[in-house]
Amino acid sequence: MAKKKKKTAKTPRKKISFKLSKQQKIILGSFLFLLGAALLISFTSYFFTWKIDQSEIGIFNERELQTENLLNKFGANIAHFFIYDGFGIAAYFLAILIGLTGVYYFFDFAKKQLLRFWFWGLLLMLWFSIFFGFFNEKTTLLSGIIGYEANDYMQDYLGLIGTILVMTFILIIYLVVRLKLTPETVIGAIKKSKNEIISEFKSTESTPKAKISEEGINTNTSNSEEVSKPTEEKSFEVVEKPTPTPPSPPTEKLILKSETEGDVEMEVEQGAEEEEVDTLSEKLVKDYGEFDPRLELSKYRFPTLELLRDHTIGGAITIDQEELEENKNRIVETLNNYKIGIANIKATVGPTVTLYEIVPDAGVRISKIKNLEDDIALSLSALGIRIIAPIPGRGTIGIEVPNKNPKIVSMRSVIGSAKFQNAEMELPIAFGKTISNETFVVDLAKMPHLLMAGATGQGKSVGLNAILTSLLYKKHPAEVKFVLVDPKKVELTLFNKIERHFLAKLPDSEEAIITDTTKVINTLNSLCIEMDARYDLLKDAMVRNIKEYNTKFKNRKLNPNDGHRFLPYIVLVIDEFADLIMTAGKEVETPIARLAQLARAIGIHLIVATQRPSVNVITGIIKANFPARIAFRVTSKIDSRTILDNSGADQLIGRGDMLYTQGNELTRLQCAFVDTPEVDDITDFIGSQKAFPDAHLLPEYVGEEGGTTLDNDIEERDKLFREAAEVLVIAQQGSASLLQRKLKLGYNRAGRIIDQLEAAGIVGPFEGSKARSVLVPTIDALNQLLENETKNI
């Protein structure tokens, strides 16, 4: 009950929003724009009428008194306040800023740029007010009282020269930061203007010669031909000059349009458009910076290492020399009994297993040692002996022997390791430690999908928690989303607390963690819709994968108005896959196979766990698309071969001991242990922070056999409707596959007939993998039902 109260305390999600509606923005924008215009009018009028209105300033309640200001008493007083008592002529900046703010709100422009205008505008207003303070001995309209007093104060402490230096430095800051002015741009502008003056001077010199040649045209035809030739040569030079220089595409385009063919003009225009797009995206990045997906939850804090506990009993791994020597002697003795000599042997001590690497004498067959696996296990009195013959890349034979005192690998030691903290991966996962006691970190994005199997109680659920914990410690809520499927309803419930941070769900779902089989089918099909939509976005963006797409989106090269958006990674976790296959069969297998085949490039990755790695659960289609696999201890060699295509998983010692493969060699690991209270603390830490308004919503999916929404229109029924109804009533089984067999129909037509039978009240609603119930008991009852329908028409 206490836990329930804690949950209800967090339920209020509605927050007061101060976001203005469109109508409110238009009203506010109009008001501010007109206020700015009123200030401009009153300020301008004040400079002509201030002497006349001086005696009436400050008097509002006497109607007889009138002022000469265009806005009467309001204009005279407000202008006197901002100009005479305030900033002088620099007060015009304030009127412009207020009017500009009104324009921004009226047209709903981005407000980020508006803040810059206000900052630099107020700075300029203050600077000009103080600057004009140099030019008066007493308070005048140029600087206002504020400008005069500030200038006088600065001169008292800095002197005249010091005040000028400070004012110059502030001006330099404005020119460099705001106007992006540098010495190079100033020198370039001077050179450019100098060249323009020289070229203009040369063109004026050549003008009289052109007039003389025109007179020659009137007197002699031959002379006209000679004069026309230099003119053509001159125009040719004009075309040649601009082409090498970058600033000349407009001139070049104009000349090419009049003197060359259209196809050349098209090439020039295409180049200009590409440059324009690039410069536009560069300008956006320059003005606003790269798009940051973390901005909405900018104050999000990642879980701290203190939330994890150190489960290592007895501290670090200790080497028991006596145990090592004893095991070595027994291995050597056992092999000598079968006349197998050993040239060299060395041991690598891990947290739960020690690897003995042996180099046999020349001429010894490896298969002979491999066949002695049970004999070596007997001599060592140990469970879980595994022989690797040979160890890939080493040229030795490995014998893995469990330690008498195994050590627990704590999740804290794995997360806190430099290898995980410095991992430059898209989706880093820290599984645990290897036999050589090294932290094992892999990238889920490169797997790209993971298949897990293991008997009950061997560490599967802890492995899933380790995967999810790794991602929670490295990824921001805007960068990754989880779709959690938990048929057992108890394993993943703790992650409900981070629903609005990290979880994704269907729009109509109340709970983000999926436990119902029907919702699993809908969610998988929804992910297929999301996959297709993402591929369309990649196609429009002309990129090949999600990493390139998000990079392009961050650089503002993709327009959100065209449907583009930042794409978070989506990780689908299924805790008990065998149960789904038993209840839903092909309806689950087909979308999972689609996702496994196609979803890699667009950032949807699958993690599927099962207790029974039998061939009817892990089919060939699924295995082919899950190259990365993890096997905890299983009960038989057949199960080991099913999951790993290799033996060895049946010889593991349990409690997190596992084999990992990514399509090549097997790696033996001790899975990191993360306890339920630790996961509870982590999810509490994340869940207590500011979150998104709702969980990440997947596309809506409506099942093909989702209910009785079809109209019971007798005229639109299939020709075989009555015959199909008789088949189902006789069999008392409402199945589309039965109609396919009996009436030799295709699946689509059989499905439509089933929907029509449901609408007519002959069969019941869809019930997952079960056959529909038949609501009509006999053929006579069916005939009576159909006759009543005909009479009612």
Short mmCIF file of N, CA, C and O in Angstrom, two decimals, residues 676-746:
data_model
loop_
_atom_site.label_atom_id
_atom_site.label_comp_id
_atom_site.label_asym_id
_atom_site.label_seq_id
_atom_site.Cartn_x
_atom_site.Cartn_y
_atom_site.Cartn_z
N THR A 676 17.78 -6.23 -8.38
CA THR A 676 16.52 -5.50 -8.54
C THR A 676 16.49 -4.18 -7.79
O THR A 676 16.04 -3.17 -8.33
N PRO A 677 16.96 -4.10 -6.52
CA PRO A 677 16.98 -2.79 -5.84
C PRO A 677 17.82 -1.74 -6.58
O PRO A 677 17.50 -0.55 -6.54
N GLU A 678 18.89 -2.17 -7.24
CA GLU A 678 19.72 -1.22 -8.00
C GLU A 678 18.94 -0.66 -9.19
O GLU A 678 18.96 0.55 -9.45
N VAL A 679 18.25 -1.55 -9.92
CA VAL A 679 17.42 -1.09 -11.04
C VAL A 679 16.33 -0.15 -10.53
O VAL A 679 16.01 0.87 -11.16
N ASP A 680 15.78 -0.48 -9.35
CA ASP A 680 14.74 0.36 -8.75
C ASP A 680 15.29 1.76 -8.45
O ASP A 680 14.64 2.78 -8.72
N ASP A 681 16.51 1.83 -7.90
CA ASP A 681 17.12 3.13 -7.58
C ASP A 681 17.41 3.93 -8.84
O ASP A 681 17.20 5.15 -8.88
N ILE A 682 17.88 3.25 -9.90
CA ILE A 682 18.21 3.95 -11.15
C ILE A 682 16.94 4.52 -11.78
O ILE A 682 16.91 5.68 -12.21
N THR A 683 15.89 3.72 -11.85
CA THR A 683 14.65 4.19 -12.46
C THR A 683 14.00 5.29 -11.61
O THR A 683 13.38 6.21 -12.14
N ASP A 684 14.15 5.21 -10.29
CA ASP A 684 13.65 6.28 -9.41
C ASP A 684 14.40 7.59 -9.68
O ASP A 684 13.80 8.66 -9.74
N PHE A 685 15.71 7.48 -9.83
CA PHE A 685 16.56 8.66 -10.08
C PHE A 685 16.16 9.34 -11.40
O PHE A 685 16.03 10.56 -11.47
N ILE A 686 15.94 8.53 -12.43
CA ILE A 686 15.57 9.09 -13.74
C ILE A 686 14.12 9.59 -13.71
O ILE A 686 13.80 10.67 -14.19
N GLY A 687 13.23 8.78 -13.13
CA GLY A 687 11.81 9.11 -13.12
C GLY A 687 11.47 10.37 -12.33
O GLY A 687 10.45 11.01 -12.58
N SER A 688 12.33 10.75 -11.38
CA SER A 688 12.06 11.94 -10.57
C SER A 688 12.42 13.23 -11.29
O SER A 688 12.11 14.32 -10.80
N GLN A 689 13.07 13.13 -12.46
CA GLN A 689 13.48 14.33 -13.19
C GLN A 689 12.40 14.74 -14.19
O GLN A 689 11.46 14.00 -14.48
N LYS A 690 12.57 15.95 -14.72
CA LYS A 690 11.64 16.47 -15.73
C LYS A 690 11.63 15.54 -16.93
O LYS A 690 12.68 15.08 -17.39
N ALA A 691 10.45 15.25 -17.47
CA ALA A 691 10.31 14.27 -18.54
C ALA A 691 9.57 14.89 -19.72
O ALA A 691 9.10 16.03 -19.67
N PHE A 692 9.46 14.11 -20.79
CA PHE A 692 8.64 14.51 -21.93
C PHE A 692 7.16 14.44 -21.51
O PHE A 692 6.82 13.75 -20.55
N PRO A 693 6.27 15.13 -22.24
CA PRO A 693 4.85 15.10 -21.86
C PRO A 693 4.26 13.70 -21.85
O PRO A 693 3.36 13.39 -21.08
N ASP A 694 4.75 12.82 -22.73
CA ASP A 694 4.22 11.46 -22.82
C ASP A 694 5.33 10.55 -23.32
O ASP A 694 6.39 11.01 -23.75
N ALA A 695 5.09 9.25 -23.26
CA ALA A 695 6.03 8.30 -23.85
C ALA A 695 6.10 8.52 -25.36
O ALA A 695 5.21 9.12 -25.96
N HIS A 696 7.20 8.06 -25.96
CA HIS A 696 7.36 8.18 -27.41
C HIS A 696 6.28 7.34 -28.10
O HIS A 696 6.16 6.14 -27.84
N LEU A 697 5.47 7.98 -28.93
CA LEU A 697 4.33 7.29 -29.55
C LEU A 697 4.74 6.67 -30.87
O LEU A 697 5.30 7.34 -31.75
N LEU A 698 4.43 5.39 -31.01
CA LEU A 698 4.66 4.68 -32.27
C LEU A 698 3.49 4.93 -33.21
O LEU A 698 2.41 5.36 -32.78
N PRO A 699 3.66 4.64 -34.50
CA PRO A 699 2.53 4.83 -35.44
C PRO A 699 1.36 3.94 -35.07
O PRO A 699 1.51 2.84 -34.55
N GLU A 700 0.16 4.43 -35.34
CA GLU A 700 -1.05 3.66 -35.03
C GLU A 700 -1.19 2.50 -36.00
O GLU A 700 -0.93 2.64 -37.19
N TYR A 701 -1.59 1.34 -35.47
CA TYR A 701 -1.80 0.15 -36.31
C TYR A 701 -3.15 -0.45 -35.97
O TYR A 701 -3.47 -0.66 -34.79
N VAL A 702 -3.95 -0.70 -36.99
CA VAL A 702 -5.26 -1.34 -36.82
C VAL A 702 -5.17 -2.72 -37.44
O VAL A 702 -4.84 -2.86 -38.61
N GLY A 703 -5.44 -3.77 -36.63
CA GLY A 703 -5.34 -5.14 -37.12
C GLY A 703 -6.32 -5.43 -38.24
O GLY A 703 -7.42 -4.87 -38.29
N GLU A 704 -5.91 -6.34 -39.11
CA GLU A 704 -6.77 -6.68 -40.25
C GLU A 704 -8.03 -7.41 -39.80
O GLU A 704 -9.06 -7.33 -40.44
N GLU A 705 -7.94 -8.12 -38.68
CA GLU A 705 -9.10 -8.85 -38.18
C GLU A 705 -9.50 -8.27 -36.82
O GLU A 705 -9.71 -8.97 -35.86
N GLY A 706 -9.58 -6.97 -36.77
CA GLY A 706 -9.69 -6.30 -35.48
C GLY A 706 -11.08 -6.20 -34.90
O GLY A 706 -11.23 -5.68 -33.83
N GLY A 707 -12.18 -6.57 -35.53
CA GLY A 707 -13.48 -6.44 -34.89
C GLY A 707 -14.62 -6.45 -35.88
O GLY A 707 -14.48 -6.82 -37.03
N THR A 708 -15.80 -6.05 -35.43
CA THR A 708 -17.01 -6.11 -36.25
C THR A 708 -17.36 -4.74 -36.82
O THR A 708 -18.48 -4.28 -36.71
N THR A 709 -16.39 -4.09 -37.40
CA THR A 709 -16.64 -2.76 -37.95
C THR A 709 -17.21 -2.85 -39.37
O THR A 709 -17.59 -1.84 -39.94
N LEU A 710 -17.27 -4.05 -39.96
CA LEU A 710 -17.81 -4.19 -41.32
C LEU A 710 -19.33 -4.05 -41.31
O LEU A 710 -20.00 -4.49 -40.38
N ASP A 711 -19.87 -3.44 -42.35
CA ASP A 711 -21.32 -3.35 -42.49
C ASP A 711 -21.88 -4.70 -42.92
O ASP A 711 -21.30 -5.40 -43.75
N ASN A 712 -23.02 -5.05 -42.34
CA ASN A 712 -23.65 -6.33 -42.68
C ASN A 712 -24.52 -6.13 -43.93
O ASN A 712 -25.75 -6.19 -43.89
N ASP A 713 -23.86 -5.89 -45.06
CA ASP A 713 -24.55 -5.64 -46.33
C ASP A 713 -24.67 -6.96 -47.08
O ASP A 713 -23.66 -7.53 -47.53
N ILE A 714 -25.91 -7.45 -47.22
CA ILE A 714 -26.13 -8.76 -47.85
C ILE A 714 -25.72 -8.74 -49.31
O ILE A 714 -25.17 -9.72 -49.83
N GLU A 715 -25.96 -7.62 -50.01
CA GLU A 715 -25.65 -7.55 -51.43
C GLU A 715 -24.15 -7.63 -51.72
O GLU A 715 -23.75 -8.06 -52.79
N GLU A 716 -23.31 -7.21 -50.75
CA GLU A 716 -21.87 -7.20 -50.98
C GLU A 716 -21.19 -8.47 -50.47
O GLU A 716 -19.96 -8.56 -50.47
N ARG A 717 -21.98 -9.43 -50.03
CA ARG A 717 -21.38 -10.67 -49.53
C ARG A 717 -20.78 -11.49 -50.67
O ARG A 717 -21.23 -11.41 -51.81
N ASP A 718 -19.80 -12.29 -50.31
CA ASP A 718 -19.14 -13.16 -51.29
C ASP A 718 -20.12 -14.22 -51.80
O ASP A 718 -21.06 -14.62 -51.09
N LYS A 719 -19.89 -14.68 -53.03
CA LYS A 719 -20.76 -15.71 -53.62
C LYS A 719 -20.72 -17.00 -52.82
O LYS A 719 -21.68 -17.77 -52.80
N LEU A 720 -19.60 -17.25 -52.18
CA LEU A 720 -19.45 -18.49 -51.40
C LEU A 720 -19.78 -18.28 -49.92
O LEU A 720 -19.40 -19.10 -49.08
N PHE A 721 -20.48 -17.18 -49.60
CA PHE A 721 -20.77 -16.85 -48.20
C PHE A 721 -21.55 -17.97 -47.52
O PHE A 721 -21.18 -18.45 -46.45
N ARG A 722 -22.67 -18.41 -48.15
CA ARG A 722 -23.53 -19.43 -47.52
C ARG A 722 -22.78 -20.75 -47.40
O ARG A 722 -22.85 -21.41 -46.36
N GLU A 723 -22.06 -21.12 -48.46
CA GLU A 723 -21.32 -22.39 -48.43
C GLU A 723 -20.25 -22.35 -47.34
O GLU A 723 -20.04 -23.34 -46.62
N ALA A 724 -19.57 -21.20 -47.21
CA ALA A 724 -18.55 -21.06 -46.16
C ALA A 724 -19.18 -21.14 -44.77
O ALA A 724 -18.61 -21.76 -43.86
N ALA A 725 -20.37 -20.54 -44.61
CA ALA A 725 -21.04 -20.60 -43.32
C ALA A 725 -21.40 -22.03 -42.96
O ALA A 725 -21.25 -22.45 -41.80
N GLU A 726 -21.85 -22.80 -43.93
CA GLU A 726 -22.19 -24.20 -43.67
C GLU A 726 -20.96 -25.00 -43.26
O GLU A 726 -21.02 -25.85 -42.37
N VAL A 727 -19.82 -24.74 -43.93
CA VAL A 727 -18.57 -25.45 -43.59
C VAL A 727 -18.19 -25.19 -42.13
O VAL A 727 -17.84 -26.11 -41.38
N LEU A 728 -18.26 -23.94 -41.70
CA LEU A 728 -17.85 -23.61 -40.34
C LEU A 728 -18.84 -24.11 -39.31
O LEU A 728 -18.45 -24.54 -38.21
N VAL A 729 -20.14 -24.09 -39.64
CA VAL A 729 -21.15 -24.58 -38.68
C VAL A 729 -21.00 -26.08 -38.50
O VAL A 729 -21.10 -26.61 -37.38
N ILE A 730 -20.75 -26.79 -39.59
CA ILE A 730 -20.57 -28.25 -39.50
C ILE A 730 -19.32 -28.57 -38.68
O ILE A 730 -19.32 -29.44 -37.82
N ALA A 731 -18.20 -27.84 -38.94
CA ALA A 731 -16.94 -28.10 -38.24
C ALA A 731 -16.92 -27.50 -36.85
O ALA A 731 -16.08 -27.88 -36.01
N GLN A 732 -17.85 -26.50 -36.60
CA GLN A 732 -17.86 -25.77 -35.33
C GLN A 732 -16.47 -25.18 -35.00
O GLN A 732 -15.98 -25.23 -33.87
N GLN A 733 -15.86 -24.63 -36.05
CA GLN A 733 -14.53 -24.02 -35.90
C GLN A 733 -14.44 -22.84 -36.86
O GLN A 733 -14.50 -23.02 -38.08
N GLY A 734 -14.29 -21.63 -36.34
CA GLY A 734 -14.26 -20.43 -37.17
C GLY A 734 -12.85 -20.08 -37.59
O GLY A 734 -12.22 -19.21 -36.98
N SER A 735 -12.34 -20.73 -38.63
CA SER A 735 -10.96 -20.54 -39.05
C SER A 735 -10.89 -20.21 -40.53
O SER A 735 -11.53 -20.88 -41.36
N ALA A 736 -10.09 -19.19 -40.87
CA ALA A 736 -9.89 -18.84 -42.28
C ALA A 736 -9.13 -19.94 -43.01
O ALA A 736 -9.39 -20.22 -44.20
N SER A 737 -8.19 -20.59 -42.31
CA SER A 737 -7.42 -21.67 -42.96
C SER A 737 -8.32 -22.86 -43.32
O SER A 737 -8.08 -23.55 -44.31
N LEU A 738 -9.37 -23.11 -42.50
CA LEU A 738 -10.31 -24.18 -42.81
C LEU A 738 -11.05 -23.88 -44.12
O LEU A 738 -11.23 -24.76 -44.97
N LEU A 739 -11.46 -22.62 -44.29
CA LEU A 739 -12.12 -22.23 -45.54
C LEU A 739 -11.16 -22.35 -46.72
O LEU A 739 -11.58 -22.73 -47.82
N GLN A 740 -9.89 -22.02 -46.51
CA GLN A 740 -8.92 -22.14 -47.59
C GLN A 740 -8.82 -23.59 -48.08
O GLN A 740 -8.77 -23.86 -49.28
N ARG A 741 -8.78 -24.52 -47.12
CA ARG A 741 -8.64 -25.94 -47.49
C ARG A 741 -9.92 -26.49 -48.13
O ARG A 741 -9.87 -27.17 -49.14
N LYS A 742 -11.07 -26.21 -47.49
CA LYS A 742 -12.32 -26.81 -47.95
C LYS A 742 -12.82 -26.21 -49.25
O LYS A 742 -13.32 -26.92 -50.13
N LEU A 743 -12.70 -24.89 -49.40
CA LEU A 743 -13.27 -24.21 -50.58
C LEU A 743 -12.19 -23.82 -51.59
O LEU A 743 -12.51 -23.19 -52.60
N LYS A 744 -10.91 -24.17 -51.27
CA LYS A 744 -9.79 -23.88 -52.18
C LYS A 744 -9.72 -22.37 -52.50
O LYS A 744 -9.72 -21.95 -53.66
N LEU A 745 -9.69 -21.58 -51.42
CA LEU A 745 -9.64 -20.12 -51.56
C LEU A 745 -8.27 -19.60 -51.20
O LEU A 745 -7.48 -20.26 -50.52
N GLY A 746 -7.99 -18.37 -51.64
CA GLY A 746 -6.79 -17.67 -51.20
C GLY A 746 -7.00 -17.09 -49.82
O GLY A 746 -8.13 -16.97 -49.33
#
